[in-house]
Coordinates of C-alpha atoms in Angstrom, one line a residue:
M1 CA -16.0 -11.7 -32.0
S2 CA -18.0 -11.4 -35.4
L3 CA -19.2 -14.6 -36.9
T4 CA -18.1 -15.3 -40.5
Q5 CA -18.7 -18.2 -43.0
E6 CA -14.7 -18.5 -42.9
K7 CA -15.0 -18.6 -38.9
L8 CA -18.1 -21.1 -39.0
L9 CA -15.9 -23.7 -41.1
E10 CA -13.1 -23.6 -38.8
L11 CA -15.6 -23.9 -35.9
E12 CA -16.9 -26.9 -37.6
A13 CA -13.6 -28.6 -38.2
E14 CA -12.4 -27.9 -34.6
Y15 CA -16.1 -29.4 -33.4
K16 CA -15.1 -32.4 -35.6
K17 CA -11.7 -32.9 -34.3
F18 CA -13.1 -32.3 -30.6
Q19 CA -15.8 -35.3 -31.3
D20 CA -13.1 -37.6 -32.5
N21 CA -10.6 -37.0 -29.7
L22 CA -13.7 -37.7 -27.3
K23 CA -14.3 -41.0 -28.9
N24 CA -10.7 -42.0 -29.1
T25 CA -9.6 -40.7 -25.9
T26 CA -7.3 -42.9 -23.4
H27 CA -8.0 -40.5 -20.5
Q28 CA -9.9 -42.6 -18.2
E29 CA -11.7 -39.6 -16.4
T30 CA -12.8 -38.4 -19.6
K31 CA -14.1 -42.0 -20.9
D32 CA -16.2 -42.3 -17.5
A33 CA -17.8 -39.0 -18.0
M34 CA -18.8 -39.7 -21.4
N35 CA -20.3 -43.1 -20.7
F36 CA -22.3 -41.4 -17.7
L37 CA -23.5 -38.7 -19.9
E38 CA -24.7 -40.9 -22.6
K39 CA -26.2 -43.4 -19.9
Y40 CA -28.2 -40.6 -18.3
A41 CA -28.3 -37.9 -20.8
G42 CA -28.9 -38.5 -24.5
N43 CA -28.5 -34.7 -25.8
K44 CA -25.5 -34.4 -27.4
A45 CA -25.5 -30.7 -27.0
F46 CA -25.8 -30.9 -23.2
Q47 CA -23.1 -33.4 -23.1
I48 CA -20.5 -31.3 -24.5
F49 CA -21.9 -28.1 -22.4
A50 CA -21.5 -30.7 -19.5
L51 CA -17.9 -31.5 -20.2
M52 CA -17.1 -27.8 -20.8
K53 CA -18.6 -26.6 -17.6
M54 CA -17.1 -29.4 -15.7
D55 CA -13.3 -28.7 -17.5
R56 CA -14.2 -24.7 -16.6
D57 CA -15.0 -25.5 -12.9
A58 CA -12.0 -27.6 -12.6
N59 CA -9.7 -25.0 -14.1
Q60 CA -11.3 -22.4 -11.8
A61 CA -10.7 -24.6 -8.9
H62 CA -7.0 -25.2 -9.9
T63 CA -6.6 -21.5 -10.3
Q64 CA -7.8 -20.6 -6.8
N65 CA -5.5 -23.5 -5.2
L66 CA -2.5 -22.0 -7.4
A67 CA -3.5 -18.5 -5.7
S68 CA -3.5 -19.8 -2.2
E69 CA -0.4 -21.6 -2.8
I70 CA 1.3 -18.4 -4.0
W71 CA 0.2 -16.5 -1.0
D72 CA 1.5 -19.1 1.1
L73 CA 4.9 -18.9 -0.7
K74 CA 5.1 -15.3 -0.4
D75 CA 4.3 -15.5 3.2
Q76 CA 7.2 -17.9 3.7
I77 CA 9.5 -15.9 1.4
S78 CA 8.6 -12.7 3.6
E79 CA 9.4 -14.9 6.5
L80 CA 12.7 -16.1 5.2
L81 CA 13.9 -12.6 4.1
G82 CA 13.3 -11.3 7.6
R83 CA 15.5 -14.2 9.1
G84 CA 17.8 -13.3 6.6
N85 CA 18.2 -9.6 7.5
E86 CA 18.4 -10.8 11.1
V87 CA 21.3 -13.3 9.9
I88 CA 23.2 -10.6 8.2
Q89 CA 22.8 -8.2 11.1
E90 CA 24.3 -10.7 13.5
R91 CA 27.0 -11.6 11.3
D92 CA 27.9 -7.9 10.8
E93 CA 27.7 -7.5 14.4
L94 CA 30.0 -10.4 15.2
Q95 CA 32.4 -9.4 12.6
A96 CA 32.5 -6.1 13.9
Y97 CA 33.0 -7.4 17.7
V98 CA 35.9 -9.8 16.5
K99 CA 37.7 -7.2 14.3
E100 CA 37.6 -4.5 17.2
H101 CA 39.0 -6.9 19.6
C102 CA 41.8 -8.6 17.5
P103 CA 44.9 -6.2 17.4
E104 CA 45.8 -7.8 14.0
F105 CA 42.4 -6.4 12.5
K106 CA 42.0 -3.1 14.8
S107 CA 44.6 -1.3 12.8
Q108 CA 43.1 -2.1 9.7
L109 CA 39.3 -1.2 10.3
K110 CA 37.7 1.7 8.3
W111 CA 34.4 3.5 10.0
V112 CA 31.6 5.3 8.7
Y113 CA 29.1 7.5 9.8
S114 CA 25.6 6.5 8.2
I115 CA 22.2 8.2 7.5
P116 CA 19.4 7.7 4.9
E117 CA 18.1 10.1 2.8
E118 CA 14.5 9.3 3.7
P119 CA 13.3 6.9 6.3
D120 CA 12.7 3.9 4.1
S121 CA 15.8 4.5 1.8
P122 CA 19.3 2.6 2.1
P123 CA 21.7 4.9 4.4
N124 CA 24.4 7.0 2.7
Y125 CA 27.9 6.3 4.1
F126 CA 30.5 9.1 4.9
P127 CA 33.9 7.9 5.7
A128 CA 35.7 8.9 9.2
E129 CA 39.3 8.9 9.9
S130 CA 38.5 6.7 13.2
K131 CA 36.0 5.4 15.3
E132 CA 36.1 8.2 17.8
I133 CA 35.8 10.7 15.0
A134 CA 32.8 9.1 13.4
Y135 CA 31.1 9.4 16.9
R136 CA 31.9 12.8 17.3
A137 CA 30.5 13.6 13.6
K138 CA 27.4 11.8 14.8
A139 CA 27.0 14.0 18.0
R140 CA 27.7 17.1 16.0
F141 CA 24.7 16.2 13.7
K142 CA 22.5 15.1 16.6
K143 CA 23.1 18.5 18.2
M144 CA 22.4 20.2 15.0
F145 CA 19.2 18.5 14.4
E146 CA 17.9 18.9 18.0
R147 CA 18.5 22.6 17.7
E148 CA 16.9 22.8 14.1
F149 CA 13.8 20.9 15.0
A150 CA 13.4 22.3 18.6
E151 CA 9.8 23.2 17.7
S152 CA 9.2 19.3 16.3
P153 CA 11.3 17.1 18.8
E154 CA 9.6 14.1 17.1
I155 CA 11.1 14.9 13.9
A156 CA 14.5 15.3 15.6
E157 CA 14.1 11.9 17.3
M158 CA 13.2 10.2 14.1
I159 CA 16.1 11.5 12.3
I160 CA 18.6 10.6 15.2
R161 CA 17.2 7.1 15.3
Q162 CA 18.3 6.4 11.9
M163 CA 22.0 7.6 12.4
D164 CA 24.7 5.2 13.1
V165 CA 28.3 4.6 13.3
T166 CA 29.7 1.1 11.8
I167 CA 32.6 -0.4 10.3
W168 CA 32.9 -0.3 6.8
H169 CA 32.2 -3.7 5.1
G170 CA 33.1 -2.5 1.4
T171 CA 36.3 -2.5 -0.2
D172 CA 39.1 -0.2 0.2
E173 CA 38.4 1.1 -3.3
E174 CA 35.0 2.1 -2.5
F175 CA 36.1 3.8 0.8
E176 CA 38.5 5.9 -1.0
E177 CA 35.8 6.9 -3.7
L178 CA 33.4 8.3 -0.7
K179 CA 36.5 10.1 0.7
K180 CA 36.4 12.1 -2.4
E181 CA 32.8 13.4 -1.5
S182 CA 33.2 13.8 2.3
F183 CA 35.8 12.7 5.1
Y184 CA 35.1 13.5 8.6
D185 CA 38.6 14.1 10.1
E186 CA 39.9 16.5 13.0
A187 CA 39.8 19.5 10.6
W188 CA 36.0 18.9 9.8
F189 CA 35.4 20.0 13.0
K190 CA 36.7 23.4 12.4
E191 CA 34.4 23.7 9.1
P192 CA 31.2 25.8 9.1
M193 CA 28.1 24.0 9.4
Y194 CA 26.0 26.7 8.4
Q195 CA 26.1 29.8 6.2
C196 CA 24.5 33.5 6.0
K197 CA 24.4 36.1 3.7
N198 CA 22.6 38.7 5.5
I199 CA 21.8 40.1 9.2
E200 CA 18.3 38.1 9.1
Q201 CA 20.0 34.7 8.3
M202 CA 22.7 35.8 10.7
E203 CA 20.2 35.9 13.6
K204 CA 18.9 32.4 12.5
V205 CA 21.9 30.4 12.3
F206 CA 23.8 31.5 15.3
K207 CA 21.2 30.4 17.4
Y208 CA 22.4 26.9 16.8
D209 CA 26.0 27.5 18.2
E210 CA 27.5 26.0 15.5
I211 CA 30.5 27.6 13.2
V212 CA 29.1 29.8 10.3
H213 CA 30.4 30.9 7.0
C214 CA 29.5 34.6 6.6
Y215 CA 29.3 36.4 3.3
N216 CA 28.9 40.2 3.1
G217 CA 29.5 41.4 -0.7
D218 CA 33.0 40.1 -1.5
Q219 CA 33.9 39.7 2.2
E220 CA 33.8 36.4 4.0
L221 CA 34.0 35.6 7.4
I222 CA 34.1 32.0 9.3
T223 CA 33.5 32.2 13.0
D224 CA 31.3 30.7 15.9
D225 CA 31.3 34.5 17.9
Y226 CA 28.1 35.9 17.3
E227 CA 29.6 39.2 18.5
E228 CA 32.1 39.1 15.7
A229 CA 29.4 38.3 13.0
K230 CA 27.4 41.1 14.2
R231 CA 30.4 43.6 13.6
F232 CA 31.1 41.8 10.3
Y233 CA 27.4 43.2 9.2
W234 CA 28.0 46.4 11.1
V235 CA 25.3 45.5 13.5
A236 CA 25.8 47.9 16.9

């Protein structure tokens, strides 16, 4: 900060106001401090310095205490959030159990297969026609991941652990919107899980023992028969 004549006049006015406040203060701690300083330290400049130093130290201690309290509160919030998640999970499990075992609810249940895009992201939900269909879809994907990551089983295991089948807790309208994107029913198990456009891709995808959509020019073939695919690509 550059000091100018105008700034100096402002500081002098503030200093005069500060001195007047010290003389007229009703704050007992400040009055006691001033009486002590005038008794044992006659230097006015030192008195002001001492007051400022005491105030700064008090503010610093207060700030440190606030920081400590904030950290304590953050820990408490994290603990409450963890307990909240546990309560939500218990609630969902209880609701699922009650609904699944009460005839008046069972026919109204909606089921989804779920899996997150990333390990730490919320799951994506894929509606299924029934609980049995959802578990069969999960088993189909489990088999696919195990074969695709046969050389890295730890990756397959990590993905499989995040796969789940749950009761849908959203609205009927939201469920219907999800169905527009994908829907697991009996017909889905006859749909291809892979595609290939040449012999090299064919050799790879048919190792997964799944239905494959083959393309060859303007011709197409959907099959799970490797020999049929070889004939489609004119492979002896």
